[in-house]
Amino acid sequence: ELLTPAVFAAGRVLMEGAVPAGWEKHWEGPEEPMAYCKAVVHRMSAVIAMAERAKGGEGVLLSKPVRLENFFHPETFLNALRQQMAQQAGVAIDS
């Protein structure tokens, strides 16, 4: 079924000019629906481009500047980078 109750409810919220609460659980973006959707598309395009770059091998992802505003949750990326750097340096990470 294409029009599930969840899709119908999200559509209703969008038509009322708001961002569905379920969407905001994944990412707290702009409050205006069109701005939210544009920001999601922009971030997804950037993430896809970074994933393609990462396929080039170790170190290729960071061969160009990484713009943290392109991430939905930049703290996750920074934590993973911190863990990788600590592992490469042979240093334990304090909790």
JSON list of C-alpha atoms in Angstrom, two decimals:
[
{"chain": "A", "resi": 1, "resn": "GLU", "atom": "CA", "xyz": [0.00, 0.00, 0.00]},
{"chain": "A", "resi": 2, "resn": "LEU", "atom": "CA", "xyz": [1.52, 3.30, -1.11]},
{"chain": "A", "resi": 3, "resn": "LEU", "atom": "CA", "xyz": [-0.50, 5.64, 1.12]},
{"chain": "A", "resi": 4, "resn": "THR", "atom": "CA", "xyz": [0.03, 4.17, 4.56]},
{"chain": "A", "resi": 5, "resn": "PRO", "atom": "CA", "xyz": [-1.39, 5.90, 7.63]},
{"chain": "A", "resi": 6, "resn": "ALA", "atom": "CA", "xyz": [2.14, 7.14, 8.47]},
{"chain": "A", "resi": 7, "resn": "VAL", "atom": "CA", "xyz": [2.61, 8.64, 4.99]},
{"chain": "A", "resi": 8, "resn": "PHE", "atom": "CA", "xyz": [-0.85, 10.23, 5.16]},
{"chain": "A", "resi": 9, "resn": "ALA", "atom": "CA", "xyz": [-0.09, 11.72, 8.59]},
{"chain": "A", "resi": 10, "resn": "ALA", "atom": "CA", "xyz": [3.28, 13.09, 7.39]},
{"chain": "A", "resi": 11, "resn": "GLY", "atom": "CA", "xyz": [1.58, 14.59, 4.34]},
{"chain": "A", "resi": 12, "resn": "ARG", "atom": "CA", "xyz": [-1.01, 16.27, 6.52]},
{"chain": "A", "resi": 13, "resn": "VAL", "atom": "CA", "xyz": [1.68, 17.82, 8.74]},
{"chain": "A", "resi": 14, "resn": "LEU", "atom": "CA", "xyz": [3.57, 19.01, 5.66]},
{"chain": "A", "resi": 15, "resn": "MET", "atom": "CA", "xyz": [0.43, 20.61, 4.22]},
{"chain": "A", "resi": 16, "resn": "GLU", "atom": "CA", "xyz": [-0.01, 22.43, 7.52]},
{"chain": "A", "resi": 17, "resn": "GLY", "atom": "CA", "xyz": [3.44, 23.96, 6.99]},
{"chain": "A", "resi": 18, "resn": "ALA", "atom": "CA", "xyz": [5.37, 21.95, 9.56]},
{"chain": "A", "resi": 19, "resn": "VAL", "atom": "CA", "xyz": [8.02, 19.25, 9.56]},
{"chain": "A", "resi": 20, "resn": "PRO", "atom": "CA", "xyz": [6.75, 15.86, 10.78]},
{"chain": "A", "resi": 21, "resn": "ALA", "atom": "CA", "xyz": [8.00, 14.98, 14.26]},
{"chain": "A", "resi": 22, "resn": "GLY", "atom": "CA", "xyz": [9.23, 11.60, 13.01]},
{"chain": "A", "resi": 23, "resn": "TRP", "atom": "CA", "xyz": [11.57, 13.35, 10.62]},
{"chain": "A", "resi": 24, "resn": "GLU", "atom": "CA", "xyz": [12.94, 15.59, 13.36]},
{"chain": "A", "resi": 25, "resn": "LYS", "atom": "CA", "xyz": [13.84, 12.51, 15.40]},
{"chain": "A", "resi": 26, "resn": "HIS", "atom": "CA", "xyz": [16.42, 11.70, 12.71]},
{"chain": "A", "resi": 27, "resn": "TRP", "atom": "CA", "xyz": [17.70, 15.25, 12.23]},
{"chain": "A", "resi": 28, "resn": "GLU", "atom": "CA", "xyz": [16.73, 18.60, 13.71]},
{"chain": "A", "resi": 29, "resn": "GLY", "atom": "CA", "xyz": [16.83, 20.79, 10.62]},
{"chain": "A", "resi": 30, "resn": "PRO", "atom": "CA", "xyz": [14.93, 23.89, 9.49]},
{"chain": "A", "resi": 31, "resn": "GLU", "atom": "CA", "xyz": [11.36, 24.25, 10.74]},
{"chain": "A", "resi": 32, "resn": "GLU", "atom": "CA", "xyz": [9.95, 25.11, 7.30]},
{"chain": "A", "resi": 33, "resn": "PRO", "atom": "CA", "xyz": [9.23, 21.92, 5.29]},
{"chain": "A", "resi": 34, "resn": "MET", "atom": "CA", "xyz": [10.67, 23.07, 1.95]},
{"chain": "A", "resi": 35, "resn": "ALA", "atom": "CA", "xyz": [13.87, 24.30, 3.58]},
{"chain": "A", "resi": 36, "resn": "TYR", "atom": "CA", "xyz": [14.09, 21.01, 5.50]},
{"chain": "A", "resi": 37, "resn": "CYS", "atom": "CA", "xyz": [13.73, 18.93, 2.32]},
{"chain": "A", "resi": 38, "resn": "LYS", "atom": "CA", "xyz": [16.28, 21.04, 0.44]},
{"chain": "A", "resi": 39, "resn": "ALA", "atom": "CA", "xyz": [18.74, 20.69, 3.30]},
{"chain": "A", "resi": 40, "resn": "VAL", "atom": "CA", "xyz": [18.27, 16.90, 3.38]},
{"chain": "A", "resi": 41, "resn": "VAL", "atom": "CA", "xyz": [18.89, 16.64, -0.37]},
{"chain": "A", "resi": 42, "resn": "HIS", "atom": "CA", "xyz": [21.99, 18.85, -0.08]},
{"chain": "A", "resi": 43, "resn": "ARG", "atom": "CA", "xyz": [23.42, 16.79, 2.78]},
{"chain": "A", "resi": 44, "resn": "MET", "atom": "CA", "xyz": [22.64, 13.47, 1.08]},
{"chain": "A", "resi": 45, "resn": "SER", "atom": "CA", "xyz": [24.38, 14.64, -2.10]},
{"chain": "A", "resi": 46, "resn": "ALA", "atom": "CA", "xyz": [27.44, 15.62, -0.08]},
{"chain": "A", "resi": 47, "resn": "VAL", "atom": "CA", "xyz": [27.47, 12.33, 1.84]},
{"chain": "A", "resi": 48, "resn": "ILE", "atom": "CA", "xyz": [27.18, 10.34, -1.40]},
{"chain": "A", "resi": 49, "resn": "ALA", "atom": "CA", "xyz": [30.09, 12.31, -2.88]},
{"chain": "A", "resi": 50, "resn": "MET", "atom": "CA", "xyz": [32.19, 11.61, 0.23]},
{"chain": "A", "resi": 51, "resn": "ALA", "atom": "CA", "xyz": [31.31, 7.91, 0.08]},
{"chain": "A", "resi": 52, "resn": "GLU", "atom": "CA", "xyz": [32.42, 7.80, -3.55]},
{"chain": "A", "resi": 53, "resn": "ARG", "atom": "CA", "xyz": [35.66, 9.55, -2.61]},
{"chain": "A", "resi": 54, "resn": "ALA", "atom": "CA", "xyz": [36.20, 7.06, 0.22]},
{"chain": "A", "resi": 55, "resn": "LYS", "atom": "CA", "xyz": [36.09, 4.19, -2.26]},
{"chain": "A", "resi": 56, "resn": "GLY", "atom": "CA", "xyz": [39.41, 5.47, -3.58]},
{"chain": "A", "resi": 57, "resn": "GLY", "atom": "CA", "xyz": [41.31, 3.89, -0.71]},
{"chain": "A", "resi": 58, "resn": "GLU", "atom": "CA", "xyz": [42.67, 4.78, 2.69]},
{"chain": "A", "resi": 59, "resn": "GLY", "atom": "CA", "xyz": [43.21, 8.48, 3.24]},
{"chain": "A", "resi": 60, "resn": "VAL", "atom": "CA", "xyz": [41.37, 9.57, 0.11]},
{"chain": "A", "resi": 61, "resn": "LEU", "atom": "CA", "xyz": [38.29, 10.79, 2.00]},
{"chain": "A", "resi": 62, "resn": "LEU", "atom": "CA", "xyz": [40.35, 13.29, 3.94]},
{"chain": "A", "resi": 63, "resn": "SER", "atom": "CA", "xyz": [42.39, 14.35, 0.91]},
{"chain": "A", "resi": 64, "resn": "LYS", "atom": "CA", "xyz": [39.96, 17.25, 0.48]},
{"chain": "A", "resi": 65, "resn": "PRO", "atom": "CA", "xyz": [38.36, 19.41, 3.16]},
{"chain": "A", "resi": 66, "resn": "VAL", "atom": "CA", "xyz": [35.39, 17.80, 4.90]},
{"chain": "A", "resi": 67, "resn": "ARG", "atom": "CA", "xyz": [32.60, 20.27, 5.57]},
{"chain": "A", "resi": 68, "resn": "LEU", "atom": "CA", "xyz": [30.98, 19.36, 8.86]},
{"chain": "A", "resi": 69, "resn": "GLU", "atom": "CA", "xyz": [27.78, 21.19, 7.96]},
{"chain": "A", "resi": 70, "resn": "ASN", "atom": "CA", "xyz": [27.19, 18.49, 5.32]},
{"chain": "A", "resi": 71, "resn": "PHE", "atom": "CA", "xyz": [26.68, 15.86, 8.01]},
{"chain": "A", "resi": 72, "resn": "PHE", "atom": "CA", "xyz": [23.38, 15.17, 9.73]},
{"chain": "A", "resi": 73, "resn": "HIS", "atom": "CA", "xyz": [25.31, 14.37, 12.93]},
{"chain": "A", "resi": 74, "resn": "PRO", "atom": "CA", "xyz": [28.87, 15.72, 12.68]},
{"chain": "A", "resi": 75, "resn": "GLU", "atom": "CA", "xyz": [29.65, 14.55, 16.21]},
{"chain": "A", "resi": 76, "resn": "THR", "atom": "CA", "xyz": [29.43, 10.94, 14.99]},
{"chain": "A", "resi": 77, "resn": "PHE", "atom": "CA", "xyz": [31.98, 11.60, 12.24]},
{"chain": "A", "resi": 78, "resn": "LEU", "atom": "CA", "xyz": [34.30, 13.43, 14.63]},
{"chain": "A", "resi": 79, "resn": "ASN", "atom": "CA", "xyz": [34.11, 10.61, 17.18]},
{"chain": "A", "resi": 80, "resn": "ALA", "atom": "CA", "xyz": [34.90, 7.99, 14.51]},
{"chain": "A", "resi": 81, "resn": "LEU", "atom": "CA", "xyz": [37.83, 10.11, 13.30]},
{"chain": "A", "resi": 82, "resn": "ARG", "atom": "CA", "xyz": [39.07, 10.47, 16.87]},
{"chain": "A", "resi": 83, "resn": "GLN", "atom": "CA", "xyz": [38.91, 6.71, 17.38]},
{"chain": "A", "resi": 84, "resn": "GLN", "atom": "CA", "xyz": [40.75, 6.04, 14.12]},
{"chain": "A", "resi": 85, "resn": "MET", "atom": "CA", "xyz": [43.49, 8.54, 14.93]},
{"chain": "A", "resi": 86, "resn": "ALA", "atom": "CA", "xyz": [43.93, 7.08, 18.41]},
{"chain": "A", "resi": 87, "resn": "GLN", "atom": "CA", "xyz": [44.15, 3.58, 17.00]},
{"chain": "A", "resi": 88, "resn": "GLN", "atom": "CA", "xyz": [46.76, 4.63, 14.42]},
{"chain": "A", "resi": 89, "resn": "ALA", "atom": "CA", "xyz": [48.77, 6.37, 17.13]},
{"chain": "A", "resi": 90, "resn": "GLY", "atom": "CA", "xyz": [48.43, 3.42, 19.51]},
{"chain": "A", "resi": 91, "resn": "VAL", "atom": "CA", "xyz": [46.84, 5.61, 22.15]},
{"chain": "A", "resi": 92, "resn": "ALA", "atom": "CA", "xyz": [43.93, 4.59, 24.36]},
{"chain": "A", "resi": 93, "resn": "ILE", "atom": "CA", "xyz": [40.88, 6.85, 24.35]},
{"chain": "A", "resi": 94, "resn": "ASP", "atom": "CA", "xyz": [39.63, 7.97, 27.74]},
{"chain": "A", "resi": 95, "resn": "SER", "atom": "CA", "xyz": [35.89, 7.51, 28.18]}
]
